């Protein structure tokens, strides 16, 4: 299942122009030698049958024995050549065949000389030249034939020596010619074969390399997005055909962008490589890890672990691996990854469906349990269906008519009056009814529709603000997505300029999550806002995990302490201490501070004792329509005097 690097053949083939190996040529002789052995075998068998059928020749018994031995030898050589033999073995086999011919012919002549049989000695020269694979054996065999011819002529018909010398030379010439022609033909065919092999190997290596490039991520060497989806589709096909379930996991690194921004891209790349290595370790042989892009990874695991507990164990193993420290050159960095898991056992689901479910589990893991694994379940399915309905309704809706802005007052405890309003978006969908901004803002971000929505809401808020007294400010919430595009920011600022309202009366609220996605771009956007004359407030302060770092580096002028701390301030001593610390932090840094979510007089009084100045919450006023703003300003706020029995948990002990 794992994809690996291209396999480039290690077979050595000569490069063009390089001389052919001796072994390759000799091996090419095997078919010739095999054919020769059959011919020689037939010759000896025929000779044997003839001798047995027509006996009478002197030395008949000796010759029958010799021919039988030669026939057996040629049969053995033929059988021996059935399998592919090495160059040396072919040389020996060829020599044995030739020797049996040579010995037989000469034995016949020695026992019973016939001058017409001398031609055999001559004929054998080209035959040996054709059969033998190497030059040295051809030379030896030809010389032997010539020598035997000379000896036989000298011993039997010396008067005709000069004739036979010339006939012998002709035999040698024929042998040389045949050996050259054959050698050339073999040489060319071997060369062509080697060229073909080399071309095929080059083509295969190139194809493997191209495949590798197309299927693997260059940085981490993991299968890339494309091969991940190919594998996913084939797994779904197997699920449909054979009912084989599998596990799909999506992994997203937490806080990878800050690592990239702070330590540089080389460190970021190194971190991604280490993540890939750790995923490989977890995956072992039973799962396929892949990099989908950026800091997103995925995993497809085989069937044996489709029980919920086992799947979660897999997720926990990934969590554990990813939360080990990363050695990035001179830095050591902490990290973690959120994991969304899905057991794919429903054959009716498409690739898009399974990705959507795993992605939702990942989204939940990121939102609620950063650095943890979440397995998709029925509750998440319900949530996902609801949000997909929101997505669909959002795509069809009319921003102008369905969206409105409400205004929530912000109160100055020293001046005892409202100093401004926060604009809060509302959506009354004809299909879904009232949808909470927590839901539709995220949906608009997901669907890439937040920028036009921001424009509509800002225009509505600015239009309403024109009726307000000049000393009131407007706080407007920006999405992380607004900050990520300089063009979007420019059109936000242009909308304010077009309204003709003084820029210092309009403040923008941004959340820490906006910083986390791309810190550098967020900082540029905040600079852009500040240069235009607006102040910037850091919303929901205290909820994120690296607030102080951001505070140091960003030109924000105000903190908004999240309402979750205020709501528990009276019951929970640590919430109380957090509010107290954040208030004194804002004072130390010279920043303004708004406490959100003040609902009771008791909370208000304690905040007053802690030195809080600006508050916002239902006690002062709930978000109201634009029409209700002016009447609200003219009705004085009635807040009772501090009651001595109201005391935060931290102080109770001290008083006791
Ligand atoms: P936020 O900016 O922190 O807004 C304050 C939220 O707290 C508002 O919820 C408000 O109605 C609620 N709230 C105020 N006082 C109290 C209180 O005393 N008790 C309680 N329990 N809640 C109180 P809302 O209107 O539901 O908005 C939720 C979030 O949606 C906002 O949080 C903000 O992050 C986002 N949002 C709202 N309007 C917009 C907008 O126009 N654009 C963008 N990008 N985000 C918006
Ligand atoms: Mg806000
Ligand atoms: Mg807030």
XYZ file of C-alpha atoms and ligand atoms in Angstrom:
704
model
C 0.000 0.000 0.000
C 2.886 2.324 0.755
C 4.252 4.278 -2.121
C 7.998 4.223 -2.391
C 10.608 5.912 -4.514
C 11.202 4.901 -8.127
C 12.980 1.604 -8.574
C 15.796 2.150 -11.040
C 17.203 -1.056 -12.402
C 20.689 -1.956 -11.286
C 21.358 -4.179 -14.326
C 24.392 -2.940 -16.089
C 24.001 -2.441 -19.809
C 26.681 -0.840 -21.896
C 26.213 2.764 -22.851
C 26.023 3.559 -26.572
C 29.400 3.093 -28.183
C 30.728 1.014 -25.312
C 32.122 -2.362 -26.484
C 29.842 -5.323 -26.016
C 30.691 -7.729 -23.286
C 32.302 -10.981 -24.301
C 29.768 -12.928 -22.241
C 26.782 -11.353 -24.000
C 28.121 -12.388 -27.443
C 28.951 -15.899 -26.351
C 25.521 -16.371 -24.823
C 23.981 -15.283 -28.120
C 25.691 -18.349 -29.654
C 23.632 -20.723 -27.572
C 20.804 -21.079 -30.156
C 23.398 -21.622 -32.934
C 25.188 -24.238 -30.875
C 21.889 -25.891 -30.014
C 20.970 -26.084 -33.700
C 24.466 -27.414 -34.503
C 24.199 -30.085 -31.809
C 20.912 -31.328 -33.324
C 22.494 -31.542 -36.788
C 25.559 -33.376 -35.457
C 23.391 -35.692 -33.356
C 21.328 -36.581 -36.472
C 24.485 -37.118 -38.476
C 25.934 -39.554 -35.938
C 22.644 -41.413 -35.514
C 22.311 -41.744 -39.288
C 25.953 -42.896 -39.531
C 25.354 -45.452 -36.761
C 22.201 -46.830 -38.395
C 23.992 -47.082 -41.760
C 26.953 -48.865 -40.201
C 24.673 -51.308 -38.375
C 22.573 -51.887 -41.495
C 25.542 -52.364 -43.830
C 28.383 -54.022 -41.874
C 31.382 -55.435 -43.648
C 33.839 -52.600 -43.476
C 37.127 -53.455 -41.761
C 37.383 -52.227 -38.176
C 33.577 -52.215 -38.180
C 33.260 -52.885 -34.440
C 35.652 -50.066 -33.472
C 33.839 -47.592 -35.694
C 30.371 -48.626 -34.412
C 31.649 -48.064 -30.895
C 33.198 -44.686 -31.779
C 30.088 -43.487 -33.634
C 27.824 -44.686 -30.801
C 29.978 -42.778 -28.319
C 29.882 -39.641 -30.517
C 26.071 -39.946 -30.933
C 25.676 -40.247 -27.155
C 27.992 -37.291 -26.628
C 26.003 -35.122 -29.068
C 22.700 -36.162 -27.417
C 24.128 -35.219 -23.995
C 25.359 -31.878 -25.318
C 21.940 -31.241 -26.854
C 20.240 -31.965 -23.524
C 22.828 -29.881 -21.701
C 21.979 -26.910 -23.925
C 18.288 -27.030 -23.035
C 19.003 -24.630 -20.153
C 20.699 -21.270 -20.438
C 24.449 -21.711 -19.983
C 27.269 -19.371 -19.212
C 29.878 -18.306 -21.780
C 32.478 -20.753 -20.431
C 30.018 -23.638 -20.392
C 29.016 -22.939 -24.008
C 32.657 -22.896 -25.036
C 33.198 -26.305 -23.432
C 29.977 -27.750 -24.936
C 30.894 -26.452 -28.424
C 34.436 -27.821 -28.089
C 33.102 -31.271 -27.097
C 30.806 -31.368 -30.149
C 33.590 -30.330 -32.516
C 36.042 -32.719 -30.896
C 33.659 -35.661 -31.344
C 33.328 -34.819 -35.053
C 37.075 -34.350 -35.410
C 37.949 -37.542 -33.530
C 35.455 -39.633 -35.492
C 36.524 -38.420 -38.878
C 40.230 -38.859 -38.103
C 39.754 -42.257 -36.465
C 37.976 -43.395 -39.622
C 40.881 -42.123 -41.728
C 43.522 -43.659 -39.481
C 41.818 -47.026 -39.535
C 40.733 -46.945 -43.154
C 42.213 -44.136 -45.230
C 40.235 -42.916 -48.215
C 41.560 -39.819 -49.961
C 38.023 -38.617 -50.837
C 37.311 -38.529 -47.080
C 40.049 -35.897 -46.654
C 37.427 -33.379 -47.680
C 35.834 -33.924 -44.258
C 38.908 -32.387 -42.653
C 38.437 -29.324 -44.853
C 34.671 -29.175 -44.387
C 35.051 -29.278 -40.646
C 36.892 -25.936 -40.646
C 33.878 -23.750 -41.623
C 31.587 -25.987 -39.517
C 33.740 -25.447 -36.417
C 33.999 -21.742 -37.203
C 30.217 -21.561 -37.231
C 29.709 -23.596 -34.064
C 32.367 -22.328 -31.707
C 31.638 -19.181 -29.764
C 35.111 -17.774 -29.149
C 37.955 -16.823 -31.450
C 40.524 -18.830 -29.546
C 38.579 -22.126 -29.857
C 37.953 -21.453 -33.568
C 41.682 -20.884 -34.101
C 42.636 -24.064 -32.226
C 39.984 -26.168 -33.999
C 40.906 -24.874 -37.491
C 44.602 -25.477 -36.884
C 43.860 -28.986 -35.638
C 41.867 -29.735 -38.795
C 44.624 -28.338 -40.981
C 47.282 -30.258 -39.073
C 45.350 -33.541 -39.297
C 44.835 -32.957 -43.040
C 48.562 -32.423 -43.529
C 49.453 -35.475 -41.423
C 46.947 -37.717 -43.216
C 48.132 -36.585 -46.668
C 51.808 -36.883 -45.675
C 51.284 -40.404 -44.345
C 49.120 -41.669 -47.186
C 49.500 -39.622 -50.375
C 52.539 -37.337 -49.946
C 52.654 -36.655 -53.695
C 49.468 -34.654 -53.463
C 50.580 -32.543 -50.504
C 50.681 -29.262 -52.426
C 47.092 -29.797 -53.687
C 45.780 -30.454 -50.213
C 47.753 -27.592 -48.696
C 45.773 -25.258 -50.990
C 42.526 -27.048 -50.212
C 43.370 -26.689 -46.483
C 44.007 -22.968 -46.924
C 40.642 -22.659 -48.686
C 39.046 -24.401 -45.689
C 40.767 -21.982 -43.319
C 39.633 -19.020 -45.459
C 36.049 -20.350 -45.516
C 36.209 -20.820 -41.724
C 37.512 -17.290 -41.185
C 34.865 -15.855 -43.523
C 32.028 -17.779 -41.885
C 33.234 -16.855 -38.413
C 33.452 -13.161 -39.413
C 30.007 -13.116 -41.046
C 28.392 -14.972 -38.184
C 30.184 -12.948 -35.573
C 29.083 -9.736 -37.222
C 25.479 -10.882 -37.405
C 25.546 -12.024 -33.789
C 27.273 -8.844 -32.757
C 24.590 -6.721 -34.386
C 21.749 -8.732 -32.950
C 23.279 -8.651 -29.464
C 23.854 -4.931 -29.778
C 20.273 -4.392 -30.881
C 19.039 -6.526 -27.986
C 21.183 -4.641 -25.464
C 20.071 -1.305 -26.902
C 16.462 -2.394 -26.599
C 17.023 -3.510 -23.001
C 18.771 -0.287 -22.144
C 16.058 1.814 -23.796
C 13.379 -0.130 -21.954
C 15.191 0.281 -18.652
C 15.665 4.017 -19.228
C 12.008 4.361 -20.157
C 10.980 2.360 -17.087
C 13.201 4.456 -14.818
C 11.815 7.665 -16.300
C 8.258 6.412 -15.974
C 8.925 5.423 -12.349
C 10.429 8.820 -11.627
C 7.531 10.648 -13.247
C 5.092 8.467 -11.325
C 7.002 9.184 -8.120
C 6.903 12.929 -8.766
C 3.221 12.798 -9.583
C 2.313 10.687 -6.576
C 4.665 11.848 -3.843
C 5.008 15.035 -1.932
C 8.457 16.445 -2.714
C 9.136 17.742 0.796
C 8.073 14.823 2.968
C 8.195 12.003 0.417
C 4.763 10.908 1.601
C 2.042 10.118 -0.939
C 0.517 13.422 -2.018
C -3.089 14.616 -2.184
C -3.609 13.023 -5.580
C -2.463 9.542 -4.582
C -4.333 9.870 -1.296
C -7.598 10.413 -3.170
C -6.809 7.593 -5.585
C -6.300 5.274 -2.605
C -9.417 6.596 -0.886
C -11.517 5.950 -3.973
C -10.162 2.443 -4.366
C -10.858 1.734 -0.653
C -14.424 2.962 -1.083
C -14.784 0.749 -4.139
C -13.587 -2.250 -2.108
C -16.027 -1.329 0.638
C -18.861 -1.304 -1.899
C -17.838 -4.538 -3.624
C -16.459 -6.667 -0.780
C -17.696 -4.886 2.341
C -14.143 -4.113 3.541
C -14.321 -1.242 6.028
C -11.407 1.093 6.718
C -10.447 4.092 8.806
C -9.929 7.587 7.477
C -7.947 10.073 9.564
C -7.305 13.754 8.919
C -4.533 15.493 10.824
C -3.948 19.212 11.155
C -1.006 20.680 13.045
C -1.878 23.145 15.779
C 0.033 26.393 15.640
C 2.173 25.507 12.628
C 1.891 29.012 11.155
C 3.511 30.672 14.190
C 6.437 28.206 13.897
C 6.853 29.152 10.239
C 6.534 32.853 11.021
C 8.816 32.848 14.050
C 11.588 30.445 13.069
C 11.433 30.735 9.268
C 10.386 28.448 6.431
C 13.391 26.134 6.700
C 12.366 25.290 10.267
C 8.746 24.922 9.130
C 9.824 22.488 6.391
C 11.902 20.526 8.885
C 8.918 20.290 11.210
C 6.725 18.966 8.381
C 9.356 16.332 7.553
C 9.456 15.216 11.170
C 5.670 15.073 11.292
C 5.711 12.885 8.159
C 8.279 10.569 9.753
C 6.199 10.251 12.912
C 3.068 9.502 10.927
C 5.016 6.805 9.070
C 5.992 5.307 12.413
C 2.376 5.227 13.587
C 1.123 3.921 10.245
C 3.541 0.985 10.096
C 2.604 -1.470 7.361
C -1.118 -1.336 7.905
C -1.872 2.281 7.064
C -1.034 4.833 4.407
C -0.101 8.313 5.592
C -0.256 11.187 3.107
C 0.309 14.928 2.984
C -2.682 16.789 1.641
C -0.916 20.152 1.564
C 0.370 22.798 3.986
C 0.146 21.386 7.499
C -2.667 18.978 6.628
C -1.988 15.260 6.643
C -4.185 12.203 6.267
C -4.127 8.519 6.985
C -5.997 5.533 5.588
C -5.829 2.501 7.860
C -6.791 -1.084 7.133
C -9.781 -3.005 8.388
C -8.536 -4.770 11.546
C -8.898 -1.615 13.627
C -12.451 -0.496 12.902
C -13.662 -0.845 16.504
C -14.195 2.583 18.079
C -11.710 1.991 20.915
C -9.014 0.706 18.574
C -9.549 3.584 16.190
C -9.277 6.068 19.020
C -6.113 4.328 20.172
C -4.719 4.953 16.708
C -5.705 8.612 17.105
C -4.045 8.759 20.526
C -0.862 7.288 19.096
C -0.820 10.066 16.488
C -1.488 12.673 19.213
C 1.370 11.297 21.311
C 3.800 11.281 18.388
C 2.929 14.795 17.253
C 3.189 16.307 20.721
C 6.819 15.197 21.170
C 9.258 18.143 20.905
C 10.604 18.975 17.438
C 14.320 19.566 16.944
C 14.480 22.304 14.312
C 18.177 23.021 13.918
C 19.116 25.367 16.729
C 15.554 25.496 18.080
C 13.499 22.966 19.948
C 9.833 23.508 19.460
C 6.674 22.131 21.030
C 3.814 21.136 18.785
C 0.639 19.164 18.576
C -1.844 17.973 16.006
C -5.616 17.664 15.984
C -6.968 14.456 14.519
C -10.392 13.750 13.010
C -11.213 10.069 12.511
C -13.958 8.275 10.660
C -14.785 4.574 10.413
C -15.768 4.121 6.786
C -18.250 1.261 6.814
C -21.197 2.768 4.954
C -20.987 1.744 1.286
C -23.430 4.470 0.269
C -21.049 7.284 1.133
C -19.073 9.023 -1.592
C -15.502 10.341 -1.374
C -16.909 13.783 -0.683
C -19.161 12.416 2.096
C -16.384 10.608 3.963
C -14.030 13.577 3.645
C -16.750 15.893 4.915
C -17.343 13.670 7.984
C -13.673 13.229 8.827
C -13.193 16.945 8.294
C -16.022 17.699 10.680
C -14.449 15.474 13.338
C -11.170 17.335 12.753
C -12.940 20.671 12.955
C -14.474 19.612 16.264
C -11.072 18.439 17.528
C -9.539 21.779 16.553
C -12.322 23.814 18.038
C -12.831 21.999 21.310
C -9.872 19.758 22.017
C -6.788 21.104 20.298
C -4.099 18.439 20.102
C -6.559 15.597 20.553
C -8.194 12.931 18.403
C -11.947 12.896 17.792
C -13.882 10.037 16.246
C -16.878 11.022 14.137
C -20.099 9.972 15.871
C -23.878 10.464 15.757
C -23.784 13.780 17.660
C -21.213 15.180 15.254
C -23.277 13.907 12.343
C -26.269 15.838 13.665
C -24.167 18.967 14.102
C -22.704 18.578 10.637
C -26.132 18.217 9.022
C -27.301 21.368 10.798
C -24.280 23.349 9.674
C -24.627 22.094 6.119
C -28.209 23.419 6.172
C -26.822 26.748 7.334
C -24.253 26.674 4.533
C -26.947 26.041 1.945
C -29.279 28.725 3.299
C -26.375 31.165 3.449
C -25.597 30.590 -0.216
C -29.161 31.374 -1.214
C -29.875 34.275 1.152
C -30.218 37.981 0.482
C -27.727 39.803 2.722
C -29.483 43.153 2.519
C -32.874 41.963 3.685
C -32.078 39.019 5.954
C -29.155 40.450 7.915
C -29.499 43.212 10.455
C -27.201 44.749 13.027
C -27.959 45.119 16.715
C -26.065 47.402 19.037
C -24.936 46.616 22.549
C -23.959 49.524 24.805
C -20.527 49.885 26.396
C -20.555 51.745 29.686
C -18.002 53.972 31.424
C -18.199 53.418 35.199
C -16.351 56.654 35.986
C -18.368 58.926 33.712
C -21.489 56.845 34.474
C -22.678 56.918 30.894
C -22.736 54.917 27.679
C -19.672 55.698 25.605
C -20.321 53.551 22.561
C -21.948 50.466 21.059
C -20.700 47.174 19.715
C -22.314 46.169 16.438
C -23.548 42.565 16.545
C -24.828 40.826 13.453
C -28.202 39.071 13.356
C -29.611 36.720 10.733
C -33.312 36.011 10.440
C -33.408 33.356 7.775
C -36.808 32.659 6.164
C -35.762 28.970 6.004
C -34.042 28.445 9.352
C -35.396 31.222 11.573
C -32.948 33.089 13.813
C -29.397 31.790 13.442
C -26.741 32.626 16.045
C -23.783 34.690 14.824
C -21.430 32.116 16.300
C -22.875 29.709 13.731
C -23.356 31.866 10.640
C -20.076 33.794 10.930
C -18.162 30.517 10.883
C -20.354 29.219 8.050
C -19.713 32.377 6.033
C -15.988 31.986 6.691
C -16.088 28.351 5.563
C -18.038 29.239 2.426
C -15.734 32.178 1.602
C -18.643 34.625 1.909
C -17.554 36.568 4.950
C -16.070 39.525 3.062
C -19.264 40.627 1.277
C -21.158 39.976 4.509
C -18.742 42.180 6.467
C -19.300 44.963 3.933
C -23.094 44.770 4.224
C -22.996 44.704 8.048
C -20.499 47.556 8.283
C -22.508 49.724 5.924
C -25.670 49.089 7.965
C -23.857 49.841 11.249
C -22.343 53.079 9.887
C -25.699 54.205 8.502
C -27.303 53.694 11.915
C -24.425 55.501 13.637
C -25.023 58.712 11.687
C -27.989 59.480 14.027
C -25.940 59.069 17.208
C -24.387 61.856 19.285
C -20.849 62.690 18.155
C -19.152 61.390 21.298
C -20.349 57.796 20.842
C -18.093 55.175 19.329
C -18.854 52.059 17.316
C -17.051 48.740 17.827
C -17.210 46.506 14.790
C -16.136 42.845 14.770
C -13.847 41.706 11.958
C -13.377 38.095 10.964
C -9.959 36.478 10.670
C -10.696 36.098 6.965
C -11.177 39.866 6.582
C -7.710 40.432 7.988
C -6.090 37.912 5.705
C -6.600 39.961 2.546
C -5.123 43.482 2.155
C -7.743 44.169 -0.559
C -10.598 43.194 1.761
C -9.135 45.420 4.479
C -8.819 48.285 2.054
C -12.475 48.028 1.051
C -13.489 47.932 4.767
C -11.515 51.137 5.371
C -12.928 52.700 2.190
C -16.475 51.959 3.403
C -15.719 53.946 6.568
C -14.232 56.821 4.537
C -17.313 56.824 2.278
C -19.560 57.177 5.341
C -17.858 60.496 6.178
C -17.704 59.565 9.882
C -14.485 60.401 11.817
C -12.249 57.357 11.839
C -11.411 57.687 15.533
C -15.074 56.976 16.384
C -14.897 53.537 14.821
C -12.994 50.760 16.529
C -12.388 47.283 15.100
C -12.466 44.134 17.220
C -10.329 41.192 16.261
C -9.946 37.841 17.982
C -6.827 35.874 18.817
C -7.784 33.139 16.383
C -7.293 35.710 13.626
C -3.683 36.098 14.779
C -3.067 32.387 14.856
C -3.817 31.622 11.225
C -1.192 33.998 9.818
C 0.426 36.249 12.344
C 2.413 38.384 9.905
C -0.556 39.162 7.689
C -2.710 39.883 10.769
C -0.056 42.324 11.992
C 0.048 44.032 8.594
C -3.759 44.342 8.611
C -3.731 45.833 12.123
C -1.084 48.337 11.056
C -3.267 49.202 8.062
C -6.255 49.799 10.394
C -4.209 51.853 12.882
C -2.699 53.991 10.109
C -6.227 54.817 8.942
C -6.865 56.289 12.410
C -8.941 53.512 13.977
C -8.264 51.833 17.278
C -8.095 48.049 17.529
C -9.459 45.947 20.397
C -8.379 42.370 21.090
C -11.685 40.553 21.582
C -12.367 37.541 23.831
C -9.035 38.142 25.543
C -7.852 35.286 27.747
C -9.498 32.512 25.739
C -6.540 31.897 23.400
C -3.309 30.441 24.663
C -0.680 32.888 23.597
C -2.289 36.214 24.342
C 0.749 37.839 25.939
C 2.968 37.163 22.959
C 0.459 38.825 20.638
C -0.046 41.737 22.996
C 3.648 42.540 22.928
C 3.880 42.541 19.170
C 0.648 44.198 18.044
C -0.455 47.820 18.082
C -3.779 47.079 19.834
C -5.219 49.751 22.082
C -7.801 47.807 24.055
C -8.511 44.392 25.552
C -11.965 42.897 25.843
C -11.992 40.376 28.669
C -14.125 37.413 27.680
C -17.435 36.990 29.389
C -16.667 33.410 30.436
C -14.398 34.764 33.212
C -16.934 37.321 34.447
C -19.818 34.867 34.567
C -17.927 32.610 37.012
C -16.155 35.330 38.915
C -18.339 35.058 42.004
C -18.248 31.290 42.309
C -14.806 30.443 41.069
C -11.803 32.049 42.726
C -9.492 31.374 39.778
C -11.835 33.239 37.359
C -11.833 36.119 39.792
C -8.048 36.120 39.950
C -7.814 35.955 36.166
C -10.056 39.002 35.758
C -8.038 40.861 38.406
C -4.745 39.935 36.723
C -5.970 40.881 33.252
C -7.210 44.217 34.515
C -3.885 45.036 36.121
C -2.079 43.782 32.995
C -4.048 46.200 30.815
C -3.268 49.018 33.260
C 0.444 48.142 33.274
C 0.555 48.089 29.481
C -1.434 51.307 29.232
C -4.241 49.636 27.306
C -7.957 50.251 27.591
C -10.031 47.360 28.919
C -13.682 46.397 28.452
C -15.153 43.659 30.629
C -17.721 41.683 28.650
C -20.766 39.786 29.830
C -21.621 41.770 32.965
C -25.068 40.486 33.903
C -25.498 41.230 37.573
C -25.037 44.127 39.900
C -22.843 41.950 42.078
C -20.411 41.427 39.183
C -20.486 45.126 38.429
C -19.650 46.119 41.996
C -16.749 43.748 42.270
C -15.400 44.933 38.942
C -15.664 48.473 40.187
C -13.663 47.586 43.294
C -11.021 46.024 41.065
C -10.663 49.297 39.181
C -12.518 48.295 35.987
C -13.735 51.267 33.999
C -15.503 50.012 30.878
C -18.117 47.294 30.986
C -20.524 45.669 28.566
C -23.277 43.166 29.244
C -26.970 42.512 29.733
C -26.943 44.560 32.939
C -26.155 47.689 30.937
C -28.201 46.677 27.948
C -28.825 43.738 25.651
C -28.042 44.078 21.949
C -30.773 46.383 20.593
C -32.059 47.517 17.221
C -30.817 50.778 15.724
C -34.160 52.427 16.600
C -33.737 51.587 20.278
C -30.309 53.229 20.630
C -31.390 56.854 21.161
C -34.239 55.982 23.620
C -31.737 53.843 25.544
C -29.335 56.767 25.831
C -32.006 58.991 27.283
C -33.124 56.469 29.944
C -30.648 56.554 32.857
C -29.135 53.295 34.017
C -30.197 52.280 37.517
C -27.534 50.344 39.335
C -27.950 49.749 43.060
C -25.304 50.494 45.678
C -22.725 47.832 46.510
C -24.039 45.213 48.943
C -21.658 44.119 51.719
C -22.769 40.458 51.410
C -21.533 40.281 47.810
C -17.979 39.161 47.954
C -15.800 37.281 45.477
C -14.467 33.876 46.608
C -10.875 35.087 46.845
C -11.796 37.883 49.220
C -14.182 35.820 51.402
C -11.310 33.843 52.836
C -9.241 36.936 53.508
C -12.085 38.615 55.386
C -12.829 35.476 57.389
P -18.347 39.046 20.747
O -17.761 40.024 19.800
O -17.530 38.687 21.925
O -19.726 39.621 21.168
C -20.244 39.541 22.406
C -21.218 38.463 22.490
O -21.649 38.316 23.853
C -22.497 38.773 21.715
O -23.050 37.540 21.303
C -23.395 39.344 22.780
O -24.769 39.253 22.473
C -23.037 38.495 23.958
N -23.259 39.151 25.186
C -23.108 40.464 25.494
N -23.407 40.699 26.776
C -23.743 39.503 27.317
C -24.133 39.095 28.609
O -24.240 39.875 29.565
N -24.387 37.767 28.790
C -24.300 36.905 27.786
N -24.555 35.621 28.064
N -23.926 37.232 26.562
C -23.663 38.547 26.336
P -23.526 37.374 19.854
O -24.250 38.587 19.416
O -24.245 36.073 19.816
O -22.194 37.289 19.047
C -21.379 36.234 19.221
C -20.068 36.442 18.508
O -20.294 36.487 17.118
C -19.413 37.772 18.820
O -18.724 37.703 19.984
C -18.537 37.967 17.630
O -17.322 37.267 17.805
C -19.327 37.344 16.553
N -19.991 38.387 15.801
C -21.135 39.032 16.087
N -21.380 39.947 15.152
C -20.372 39.908 14.278
C -20.052 40.648 13.068
O -20.739 41.533 12.638
N -18.927 40.276 12.402
C -18.097 39.301 12.876
N -17.033 39.003 12.176
N -18.353 38.614 14.002
C -19.489 38.923 14.695
Mg -16.782 41.529 19.827
Mg -16.057 39.139 22.908
